mmCIF file of C-alpha atoms in Angstrom:
data_model
loop_
_atom_site.group_PDB
_atom_site.id
_atom_site.type_symbol
_atom_site.label_atom_id
_atom_site.label_comp_id
_atom_site.label_asym_id
_atom_site.label_seq_id
_atom_site.Cartn_x
_atom_site.Cartn_y
_atom_site.Cartn_z
ATOM 1 C CA UNK A 1 161.578 145.269 174.568
ATOM 2 C CA UNK A 2 159.043 146.843 176.765
ATOM 3 C CA UNK A 3 157.120 149.463 173.618
ATOM 4 C CA UNK A 4 153.758 147.696 172.236
ATOM 5 C CA UNK A 5 154.511 147.371 169.079
ATOM 6 C CA UNK A 6 158.521 147.615 168.501
ATOM 7 C CA UNK A 7 159.642 148.546 164.515
ATOM 8 C CA UNK A 8 160.643 145.715 161.894
ATOM 9 C CA UNK A 9 164.181 146.645 162.489
ATOM 10 C CA UNK A 10 164.542 146.530 166.425
ATOM 11 C CA UNK A 11 161.795 143.418 165.778
ATOM 12 C CA UNK A 12 164.052 141.211 163.481
ATOM 13 C CA UNK A 13 166.854 142.723 164.473
ATOM 14 C CA UNK A 14 169.166 139.456 164.792
ATOM 15 C CA UNK A 15 167.792 138.113 161.490
ATOM 16 C CA UNK A 16 169.142 140.950 159.298
ATOM 17 C CA UNK A 17 172.326 141.212 161.293
ATOM 18 C CA UNK A 18 172.343 137.251 160.425
ATOM 19 C CA UNK A 19 171.354 138.209 156.503
ATOM 20 C CA UNK A 20 173.784 141.126 156.306
ATOM 21 C CA UNK A 21 176.921 138.916 157.915
ATOM 22 C CA UNK A 22 176.519 136.557 155.628
ATOM 23 C CA UNK A 23 175.158 138.054 152.227
ATOM 24 C CA UNK A 24 178.204 138.152 149.411
ATOM 25 C CA UNK A 25 175.573 138.830 146.869
ATOM 26 C CA UNK A 26 175.679 142.590 144.573
ATOM 27 C CA UNK A 27 173.942 145.594 146.608
ATOM 28 C CA UNK A 28 172.455 148.655 144.793
ATOM 29 C CA UNK A 29 173.978 151.762 146.734
ATOM 30 C CA UNK A 30 172.517 152.645 149.968
ATOM 31 C CA UNK A 31 171.012 149.319 150.445
ATOM 32 C CA UNK A 32 171.960 147.440 153.320
ATOM 33 C CA UNK A 33 171.124 143.518 151.732
ATOM 34 C CA UNK A 34 171.514 142.311 148.503
ATOM 35 C CA UNK A 35 168.029 141.844 146.847
ATOM 36 C CA UNK A 36 168.515 138.537 147.048
ATOM 37 C CA UNK A 37 168.380 138.816 151.518
ATOM 38 C CA UNK A 38 165.721 141.207 151.481
ATOM 39 C CA UNK A 39 163.611 138.570 149.667
ATOM 40 C CA UNK A 40 165.070 135.854 151.902
ATOM 41 C CA UNK A 41 164.401 138.280 154.630
ATOM 42 C CA UNK A 42 160.313 139.002 153.600
ATOM 43 C CA UNK A 43 159.653 134.997 152.697
ATOM 44 C CA UNK A 44 162.412 134.098 155.153
ATOM 45 C CA UNK A 45 164.503 131.013 154.523
ATOM 46 C CA UNK A 46 162.516 127.612 156.162
ATOM 47 C CA UNK A 47 165.674 127.750 158.869
ATOM 48 C CA UNK A 48 166.753 130.433 160.909
ATOM 49 C CA UNK A 49 164.499 133.582 158.936
ATOM 50 C CA UNK A 50 161.050 133.485 159.800
ATOM 51 C CA UNK A 51 158.625 134.606 157.115
ATOM 52 C CA UNK A 52 157.171 138.391 157.116
ATOM 53 C CA UNK A 53 154.306 137.712 154.284
ATOM 54 C CA UNK A 54 152.720 134.228 152.688
ATOM 55 C CA UNK A 55 152.760 135.192 149.171
ATOM 56 C CA UNK A 56 153.994 134.271 145.814
ATOM 57 C CA UNK A 57 157.405 134.863 145.506
ATOM 58 C CA UNK A 58 157.439 136.757 142.584
ATOM 59 C CA UNK A 59 155.340 139.355 143.870
ATOM 60 C CA UNK A 60 158.212 139.922 146.323
ATOM 61 C CA UNK A 61 160.617 139.498 143.922
ATOM 62 C CA UNK A 62 159.261 142.675 141.582
ATOM 63 C CA UNK A 63 158.724 144.663 144.699
ATOM 64 C CA UNK A 64 162.001 144.255 145.877
ATOM 65 C CA UNK A 65 163.457 144.620 141.774
ATOM 66 C CA UNK A 66 161.666 147.671 141.932
ATOM 67 C CA UNK A 67 163.266 149.658 144.229
ATOM 68 C CA UNK A 68 166.230 148.454 143.030
ATOM 69 C CA UNK A 69 165.688 150.418 139.925
ATOM 70 C CA UNK A 70 164.505 154.590 139.639
ATOM 71 C CA UNK A 71 160.862 153.875 139.864
ATOM 72 C CA UNK A 72 159.119 154.109 143.422
ATOM 73 C CA UNK A 73 157.035 151.216 144.284
ATOM 74 C CA UNK A 74 153.201 151.681 144.602
ATOM 75 C CA UNK A 75 151.868 148.494 147.015
ATOM 76 C CA UNK A 76 147.831 148.081 146.297
ATOM 77 C CA UNK A 77 145.143 145.715 147.081
ATOM 78 C CA UNK A 78 142.419 145.817 149.345
ATOM 79 C CA UNK A 79 142.186 146.321 152.962
ATOM 80 C CA UNK A 80 143.815 143.708 154.866
ATOM 81 C CA UNK A 81 146.048 142.567 152.124
ATOM 82 C CA UNK A 82 148.936 143.237 154.558
ATOM 83 C CA UNK A 83 150.220 146.428 152.511
ATOM 84 C CA UNK A 84 151.481 147.993 155.374
ATOM 85 C CA UNK A 85 153.366 145.344 157.072
ATOM 86 C CA UNK A 86 154.764 144.486 153.377
ATOM 87 C CA UNK A 87 156.495 148.124 153.234
ATOM 88 C CA UNK A 88 157.164 148.371 156.533
ATOM 89 C CA UNK A 89 159.597 144.918 155.888
ATOM 90 C CA UNK A 90 160.859 146.280 152.951
ATOM 91 C CA UNK A 91 161.781 149.197 154.510
ATOM 92 C CA UNK A 92 163.293 147.676 157.343
ATOM 93 C CA UNK A 93 165.545 145.522 155.589
ATOM 94 C CA UNK A 94 166.070 147.857 151.963
ATOM 95 C CA UNK A 95 167.955 150.529 154.494
ATOM 96 C CA UNK A 96 167.698 149.514 157.846
ATOM 97 C CA UNK A 97 164.898 152.463 159.190
ATOM 98 C CA UNK A 98 161.382 152.165 158.237
ATOM 99 C CA UNK A 99 160.456 155.047 160.037
ATOM 100 C CA UNK A 100 160.044 157.656 157.520
ATOM 101 C CA UNK A 101 156.121 157.154 157.112
ATOM 102 C CA UNK A 102 153.582 159.745 156.152
ATOM 103 C CA UNK A 103 150.437 158.864 157.072
ATOM 104 C CA UNK A 104 147.688 159.914 154.401
ATOM 105 C CA UNK A 105 144.782 160.988 155.492
ATOM 106 C CA UNK A 106 142.134 164.013 154.230
ATOM 107 C CA UNK A 107 143.680 166.416 156.283
ATOM 108 C CA UNK A 108 147.661 165.835 155.426
ATOM 109 C CA UNK A 109 149.208 168.903 153.875
ATOM 110 C CA UNK A 110 151.358 169.413 151.838
ATOM 111 C CA UNK A 111 154.680 170.100 154.129
ATOM 112 C CA UNK A 112 154.285 166.626 155.606
ATOM 113 C CA UNK A 113 155.266 165.439 151.427
ATOM 114 C CA UNK A 114 158.041 168.388 151.554
ATOM 115 C CA UNK A 115 158.722 170.357 154.807
ATOM 116 C CA UNK A 116 157.812 172.608 157.181
ATOM 117 C CA UNK A 117 158.534 175.570 159.456
ATOM 118 C CA UNK A 118 159.964 176.083 162.915
ATOM 119 C CA UNK A 119 157.760 179.578 163.117
ATOM 120 C CA UNK A 120 159.184 180.487 166.078
ATOM 121 C CA UNK A 121 162.503 180.738 164.493
ATOM 122 C CA UNK A 122 161.122 181.891 161.402
ATOM 123 C CA UNK A 123 159.439 185.110 163.285
ATOM 124 C CA UNK A 124 162.096 185.510 164.901
ATOM 125 C CA UNK A 125 165.466 184.977 162.220
ATOM 126 C CA UNK A 126 163.716 184.790 158.940
ATOM 127 C CA UNK A 127 164.047 181.737 156.539
ATOM 128 C CA UNK A 128 167.018 179.545 157.471
ATOM 129 C CA UNK A 129 168.137 175.653 157.087
ATOM 130 C CA UNK A 130 167.336 175.726 160.943
ATOM 131 C CA UNK A 131 163.823 176.940 160.763
ATOM 132 C CA UNK A 132 163.409 174.389 158.326
ATOM 133 C CA UNK A 133 161.211 171.021 159.799
ATOM 134 C CA UNK A 134 162.235 168.526 157.086
ATOM 135 C CA UNK A 135 159.364 166.261 156.011
ATOM 136 C CA UNK A 136 160.518 162.214 156.686
ATOM 137 C CA UNK A 137 160.357 161.827 152.749
ATOM 138 C CA UNK A 138 162.944 165.009 152.933
ATOM 139 C CA UNK A 139 164.785 163.259 155.370
ATOM 140 C CA UNK A 140 164.913 159.899 152.891
ATOM 141 C CA UNK A 141 166.565 161.578 150.218
ATOM 142 C CA UNK A 142 168.617 163.582 151.910
ATOM 143 C CA UNK A 143 169.541 160.212 154.321
ATOM 144 C CA UNK A 144 169.278 158.048 151.306
ATOM 145 C CA UNK A 145 166.645 155.590 153.021
ATOM 146 C CA UNK A 146 163.612 154.570 151.924
ATOM 147 C CA UNK A 147 160.490 157.094 152.514
ATOM 148 C CA UNK A 148 156.775 155.207 153.620
ATOM 149 C CA UNK A 149 153.668 157.260 152.206
ATOM 150 C CA UNK A 150 150.914 155.169 153.761
ATOM 151 C CA UNK A 151 147.290 155.284 152.280
ATOM 152 C CA UNK A 152 148.793 157.827 149.568
ATOM 153 C CA UNK A 153 145.018 157.699 147.797
ATOM 154 C CA UNK A 154 143.677 159.291 151.185
ATOM 155 C CA UNK A 155 145.296 162.761 150.246
ATOM 156 C CA UNK A 156 144.224 165.368 148.600
ATOM 157 C CA UNK A 157 144.947 165.412 144.975
ATOM 158 C CA UNK A 158 147.077 168.526 144.842
ATOM 159 C CA UNK A 159 149.544 167.214 148.192
ATOM 160 C CA UNK A 160 149.851 163.684 145.660
ATOM 161 C CA UNK A 161 151.214 165.924 143.064
ATOM 162 C CA UNK A 162 153.836 167.273 145.670
ATOM 163 C CA UNK A 163 155.447 163.520 145.078
ATOM 164 C CA UNK A 164 155.753 164.579 141.224
ATOM 165 C CA UNK A 165 159.567 166.590 141.549
ATOM 166 C CA UNK A 166 160.496 164.071 143.792
ATOM 167 C CA UNK A 167 159.928 160.905 141.913
ATOM 168 C CA UNK A 168 160.910 162.248 138.906
ATOM 169 C CA UNK A 169 163.892 164.810 139.369
ATOM 170 C CA UNK A 170 164.994 162.962 142.725
ATOM 171 C CA UNK A 171 165.045 166.278 143.991
ATOM 172 C CA UNK A 172 163.329 168.871 146.575
ATOM 173 C CA UNK A 173 163.178 172.785 145.641
ATOM 174 C CA UNK A 174 163.546 175.190 148.680
ATOM 175 C CA UNK A 175 162.972 178.161 146.818
ATOM 176 C CA UNK A 176 162.767 180.367 149.990
ATOM 177 C CA UNK A 177 166.474 179.786 150.681
ATOM 178 C CA UNK A 178 167.205 179.115 146.761
ATOM 179 C CA UNK A 179 168.402 176.014 146.701
ATOM 180 C CA UNK A 180 167.590 172.109 146.714
ATOM 181 C CA UNK A 181 167.445 168.952 148.486
ATOM 182 C CA UNK A 182 169.558 166.370 146.212
ATOM 183 C CA UNK A 183 168.259 162.593 146.327
ATOM 184 C CA UNK A 184 171.283 160.306 147.931
ATOM 185 C CA UNK A 185 172.039 156.902 146.674
ATOM 186 C CA UNK A 186 169.591 154.660 148.256
ATOM 187 C CA UNK A 187 166.381 156.745 148.367
ATOM 188 C CA UNK A 188 163.498 155.246 147.276
ATOM 189 C CA UNK A 189 159.650 155.561 148.116
ATOM 190 C CA UNK A 190 156.871 152.827 148.949
ATOM 191 C CA UNK A 191 153.481 154.027 148.725
ATOM 192 C CA UNK A 192 150.173 151.802 149.506
ATOM 193 C CA UNK A 193 146.906 152.754 148.261
ATOM 194 C CA UNK A 194 143.338 150.957 147.942
ATOM 195 C CA UNK A 195 140.546 152.010 146.644
ATOM 196 C CA UNK A 196 137.697 150.560 148.674
ATOM 197 C CA UNK A 197 137.316 153.049 151.541
ATOM 198 C CA UNK A 198 135.574 156.418 151.064
ATOM 199 C CA UNK A 199 136.935 159.291 150.561
ATOM 200 C CA UNK A 200 139.509 158.123 147.750
ATOM 201 C CA UNK A 201 141.531 160.614 145.589
ATOM 202 C CA UNK A 202 142.165 159.036 142.375
ATOM 203 C CA UNK A 203 146.084 159.041 141.625
ATOM 204 C CA UNK A 204 147.301 161.712 138.357
ATOM 205 C CA UNK A 205 148.257 160.129 135.218
ATOM 206 C CA UNK A 206 151.614 162.181 136.305
ATOM 207 C CA UNK A 207 151.876 160.696 139.313
ATOM 208 C CA UNK A 208 150.849 156.891 138.437
ATOM 209 C CA UNK A 209 153.124 156.806 135.544
ATOM 210 C CA UNK A 210 156.188 157.641 137.999
ATOM 211 C CA UNK A 211 154.751 154.483 140.450
ATOM 212 C CA UNK A 212 155.600 150.797 139.804
ATOM 213 C CA UNK A 213 152.454 149.113 140.754
ATOM 214 C CA UNK A 214 152.405 146.103 142.687
ATOM 215 C CA UNK A 215 149.005 144.752 143.055
ATOM 216 C CA UNK A 216 148.416 142.295 146.232
ATOM 217 C CA UNK A 217 145.902 139.858 146.474
ATOM 218 C CA UNK A 218 144.011 138.094 148.799
ATOM 219 C CA UNK A 219 145.242 134.917 150.237
ATOM 220 C CA UNK A 220 143.908 132.045 147.173
ATOM 221 C CA UNK A 221 143.340 129.443 149.530
ATOM 222 C CA UNK A 222 141.800 129.266 152.854
ATOM 223 C CA UNK A 223 144.586 126.985 153.826
ATOM 224 C CA UNK A 224 146.755 129.523 153.069
ATOM 225 C CA UNK A 225 145.053 132.427 154.644
ATOM 226 C CA UNK A 226 144.940 129.644 157.962
ATOM 227 C CA UNK A 227 148.015 129.619 157.762
ATOM 228 C CA UNK A 228 148.974 133.672 157.768
ATOM 229 C CA UNK A 229 146.100 133.721 160.265
ATOM 230 C CA UNK A 230 147.266 131.289 162.571
ATOM 231 C CA UNK A 231 151.383 133.068 162.562
ATOM 232 C CA UNK A 232 150.561 136.263 162.693
ATOM 233 C CA UNK A 233 147.514 135.124 165.756
ATOM 234 C CA UNK A 234 150.883 133.876 167.402
ATOM 235 C CA UNK A 235 153.180 136.140 167.046
ATOM 236 C CA UNK A 236 150.513 139.221 168.554
ATOM 237 C CA UNK A 237 149.810 137.032 171.664
ATOM 238 C CA UNK A 238 153.764 136.546 172.199
ATOM 239 C CA UNK A 239 153.933 140.551 171.903
ATOM 240 C CA UNK A 240 151.117 141.158 174.008
ATOM 241 C CA UNK A 241 152.088 138.821 176.418
ATOM 242 C CA UNK A 242 148.643 137.307 176.424
ATOM 243 C CA UNK A 243 148.308 133.901 178.377
ATOM 244 C CA UNK A 244 148.780 130.315 177.172
ATOM 245 C CA UNK A 245 145.831 129.950 175.270
ATOM 246 C CA UNK A 246 144.780 126.139 174.003
ATOM 247 C CA UNK A 247 144.069 127.451 170.258
ATOM 248 C CA UNK A 248 142.284 125.460 168.214
ATOM 249 C CA UNK A 249 142.940 125.227 165.023
ATOM 250 C CA UNK A 250 139.416 124.502 164.014
ATOM 251 C CA UNK A 251 138.331 127.886 165.337
ATOM 252 C CA UNK A 252 140.972 129.517 163.399
ATOM 253 C CA UNK A 253 139.662 127.957 160.320
ATOM 254 C CA UNK A 254 135.895 128.509 161.347
ATOM 255 C CA UNK A 255 136.996 132.527 161.323
ATOM 256 C CA UNK A 256 138.577 132.327 158.391
ATOM 257 C CA UNK A 257 135.634 130.705 156.302
ATOM 258 C CA UNK A 258 133.196 132.628 157.618
ATOM 259 C CA UNK A 259 135.019 135.112 156.455
ATOM 260 C CA UNK A 260 135.519 133.841 153.304
ATOM 261 C CA UNK A 261 132.316 133.002 152.131
ATOM 262 C CA UNK A 262 130.833 136.563 152.835
ATOM 263 C CA UNK A 263 133.492 137.557 150.817
ATOM 264 C CA UNK A 264 132.830 136.128 148.467
ATOM 265 C CA UNK A 265 129.133 135.699 148.329
ATOM 266 C CA UNK A 266 129.503 131.561 147.931
ATOM 267 C CA UNK A 267 129.656 129.055 150.439
ATOM 268 C CA UNK A 268 133.143 126.941 150.631
ATOM 269 C CA UNK A 269 131.157 123.948 148.790
ATOM 270 C CA UNK A 270 130.197 126.212 146.438
ATOM 271 C CA UNK A 271 126.272 124.784 146.942
ATOM 272 C CA UNK A 272 124.586 128.549 148.279
ATOM 273 C CA UNK A 273 124.535 131.977 147.624
ATOM 274 C CA UNK A 274 124.968 134.280 150.195
ATOM 275 C CA UNK A 275 125.154 137.937 150.319
ATOM 276 C CA UNK A 276 127.972 140.017 150.680
ATOM 277 C CA UNK A 277 128.198 142.783 153.662
ATOM 278 C CA UNK A 278 129.498 145.745 153.316
ATOM 279 C CA UNK A 279 132.289 145.746 155.519
ATOM 280 C CA UNK A 280 136.076 144.112 154.346
ATOM 281 C CA UNK A 281 136.223 141.151 156.138
ATOM 282 C CA UNK A 282 140.333 141.296 155.204
ATOM 283 C CA UNK A 283 142.816 138.750 156.825
ATOM 284 C CA UNK A 284 143.570 141.880 159.427
ATOM 285 C CA UNK A 285 139.941 141.513 161.088
ATOM 286 C CA UNK A 286 140.318 137.528 161.226
ATOM 287 C CA UNK A 287 143.410 137.995 162.749
ATOM 288 C CA UNK A 288 142.227 140.842 165.244
ATOM 289 C CA UNK A 289 138.862 138.788 165.973
ATOM 290 C CA UNK A 290 140.600 135.412 166.947
ATOM 291 C CA UNK A 291 143.774 137.771 169.052
ATOM 292 C CA UNK A 292 140.192 139.544 170.918
ATOM 293 C CA UNK A 293 138.675 135.723 171.340
ATOM 294 C CA UNK A 294 142.086 134.635 172.521
ATOM 295 C CA UNK A 295 141.968 137.463 175.674
ATOM 296 C CA UNK A 296 138.026 136.425 176.093
ATOM 297 C CA UNK A 297 139.422 132.859 177.203
ATOM 298 C CA UNK A 298 142.415 133.938 179.361
ATOM 299 C CA UNK A 299 140.708 136.634 180.910
ATOM 300 C CA UNK A 300 137.485 135.263 181.480
ATOM 301 C CA UNK A 301 137.028 131.487 180.389
ATOM 302 C CA UNK A 302 138.554 128.254 180.885
ATOM 303 C CA UNK A 303 141.884 129.211 178.530
ATOM 304 C CA UNK A 304 140.573 127.249 176.120
ATOM 305 C CA UNK A 305 139.683 129.446 172.911
ATOM 306 C CA UNK A 306 135.992 128.743 172.004
ATOM 307 C CA UNK A 307 132.681 129.555 169.545
ATOM 308 C CA UNK A 308 131.835 132.066 172.457
ATOM 309 C CA UNK A 309 134.772 133.392 172.553
ATOM 310 C CA UNK A 310 134.824 134.716 168.982
ATOM 311 C CA UNK A 311 131.804 135.558 168.312
ATOM 312 C CA UNK A 312 131.050 138.813 169.674
ATOM 313 C CA UNK A 313 133.866 139.950 167.441
ATOM 314 C CA UNK A 314 132.606 138.360 164.066
ATOM 315 C CA UNK A 315 129.309 139.853 164.529
ATOM 316 C CA UNK A 316 131.093 142.898 165.118
ATOM 317 C CA UNK A 317 133.671 142.680 162.147
ATOM 318 C CA UNK A 318 130.058 141.814 159.909
ATOM 319 C CA UNK A 319 127.742 144.142 160.697
ATOM 320 C CA UNK A 320 129.182 147.681 160.047
ATOM 321 C CA UNK A 321 126.072 149.402 158.906
ATOM 322 C CA UNK A 322 123.477 148.371 161.391
ATOM 323 C CA UNK A 323 120.386 148.195 159.155
ATOM 324 C CA UNK A 324 121.316 146.285 155.893
ATOM 325 C CA UNK A 325 124.476 144.301 157.502
ATOM 326 C CA UNK A 326 122.785 143.031 159.961
ATOM 327 C CA UNK A 327 120.166 141.691 157.583
ATOM 328 C CA UNK A 328 123.110 139.314 155.576
ATOM 329 C CA UNK A 329 124.483 138.284 158.821
ATOM 330 C CA UNK A 330 121.218 137.031 160.245
ATOM 331 C CA UNK A 331 120.510 135.319 157.056
ATOM 332 C CA UNK A 332 123.552 133.805 156.652
ATOM 333 C CA UNK A 333 123.031 132.920 159.958
ATOM 334 C CA UNK A 334 119.985 130.557 159.004
ATOM 335 C CA UNK A 335 120.841 129.706 155.729
ATOM 336 C CA UNK A 336 124.619 128.464 156.100
ATOM 337 C CA UNK A 337 125.873 127.908 159.787
ATOM 338 C CA UNK A 338 122.874 126.717 161.095
ATOM 339 C CA UNK A 339 123.076 124.012 158.354
ATOM 340 C CA UNK A 340 125.717 123.079 159.644
ATOM 341 C CA UNK A 341 125.673 119.986 162.423
ATOM 342 C CA UNK A 342 129.832 120.774 163.880
ATOM 343 C CA UNK A 343 128.881 124.328 163.836
ATOM 344 C CA UNK A 344 126.409 123.930 166.462
ATOM 345 C CA UNK A 345 127.747 125.856 169.510
ATOM 346 C CA UNK A 346 129.591 128.589 166.994
ATOM 347 C CA UNK A 347 125.713 129.015 165.987
ATOM 348 C CA UNK A 348 123.789 129.458 169.442
ATOM 349 C CA UNK A 349 126.888 131.725 170.473
ATOM 350 C CA UNK A 350 126.448 134.127 167.546
ATOM 351 C CA UNK A 351 122.415 134.044 168.185
ATOM 352 C CA UNK A 352 123.328 135.346 171.608
ATOM 353 C CA UNK A 353 125.093 138.344 170.687
ATOM 354 C CA UNK A 354 123.273 139.017 167.659
#
């Protein structure tokens, strides 16, 4: 593939085809795979199907079971807990199409949920089906597919509430044409949200009742997070066709340790309390830091990932607020990093870029 980031259904087409061929279990109407096969696609089978999400199996089972009912799914969690990643793969496995996407922002208009108009045709011909521009949600309803709504709580409240009729009645009225679009079997909505970002608009109780909420936690242990980061860094390296780099697991573990300690406000051994910065320091950010480090090592270093290659990325991820976060980082650097004898190269590299 020549595209920078293939859609899940394209990148993992072979795995989806393999599961569809061998899947002899009952499939809900409109689904490409059975709930069991969808879960296998997400978590992997240890052999031919690679894991897309590393976490508790029960979380994925509840999410998949929700999509098999008439309730929509809300994936909730702090930034970087793979909400978008999981929603994309769920949509790809259930309906074979993860592209029916609404990206929530403060400027998202109601037309992104309902429909818009081709104003040139509207003025020339008046209201008609040809002049109507369907939203991804409307298309998903008409085709019996899964629609994705990213960052639901960043949308204005009145735009959020445009989903209420869609989710409760499974219809989308078009009063200008005196008609409606009824959802075909297989239609559902996967939304993601977090309450850590600025500009969050709380969901109304009416809308929240129409979702089954599944909370995605941060990785429970350091080993689990290291495994996730190592897998994604390797995948991204292949996708970006970065030169082969000797990626030491020790550097991955070090980045993960720094992020976990600053997130928790406590060192790994539980002996020293540290201040937490304003940044979320998510698993996704750790992956980004290491991917950038690999690019530095490959193009400007000796091909081996070293502390100097990740230091700048870590400082950039931690210090989001120039004043307060810088104080937190320097205190952590001097009281924790400096005292670890096997982290001396890392300490010096961080001091240089700080």
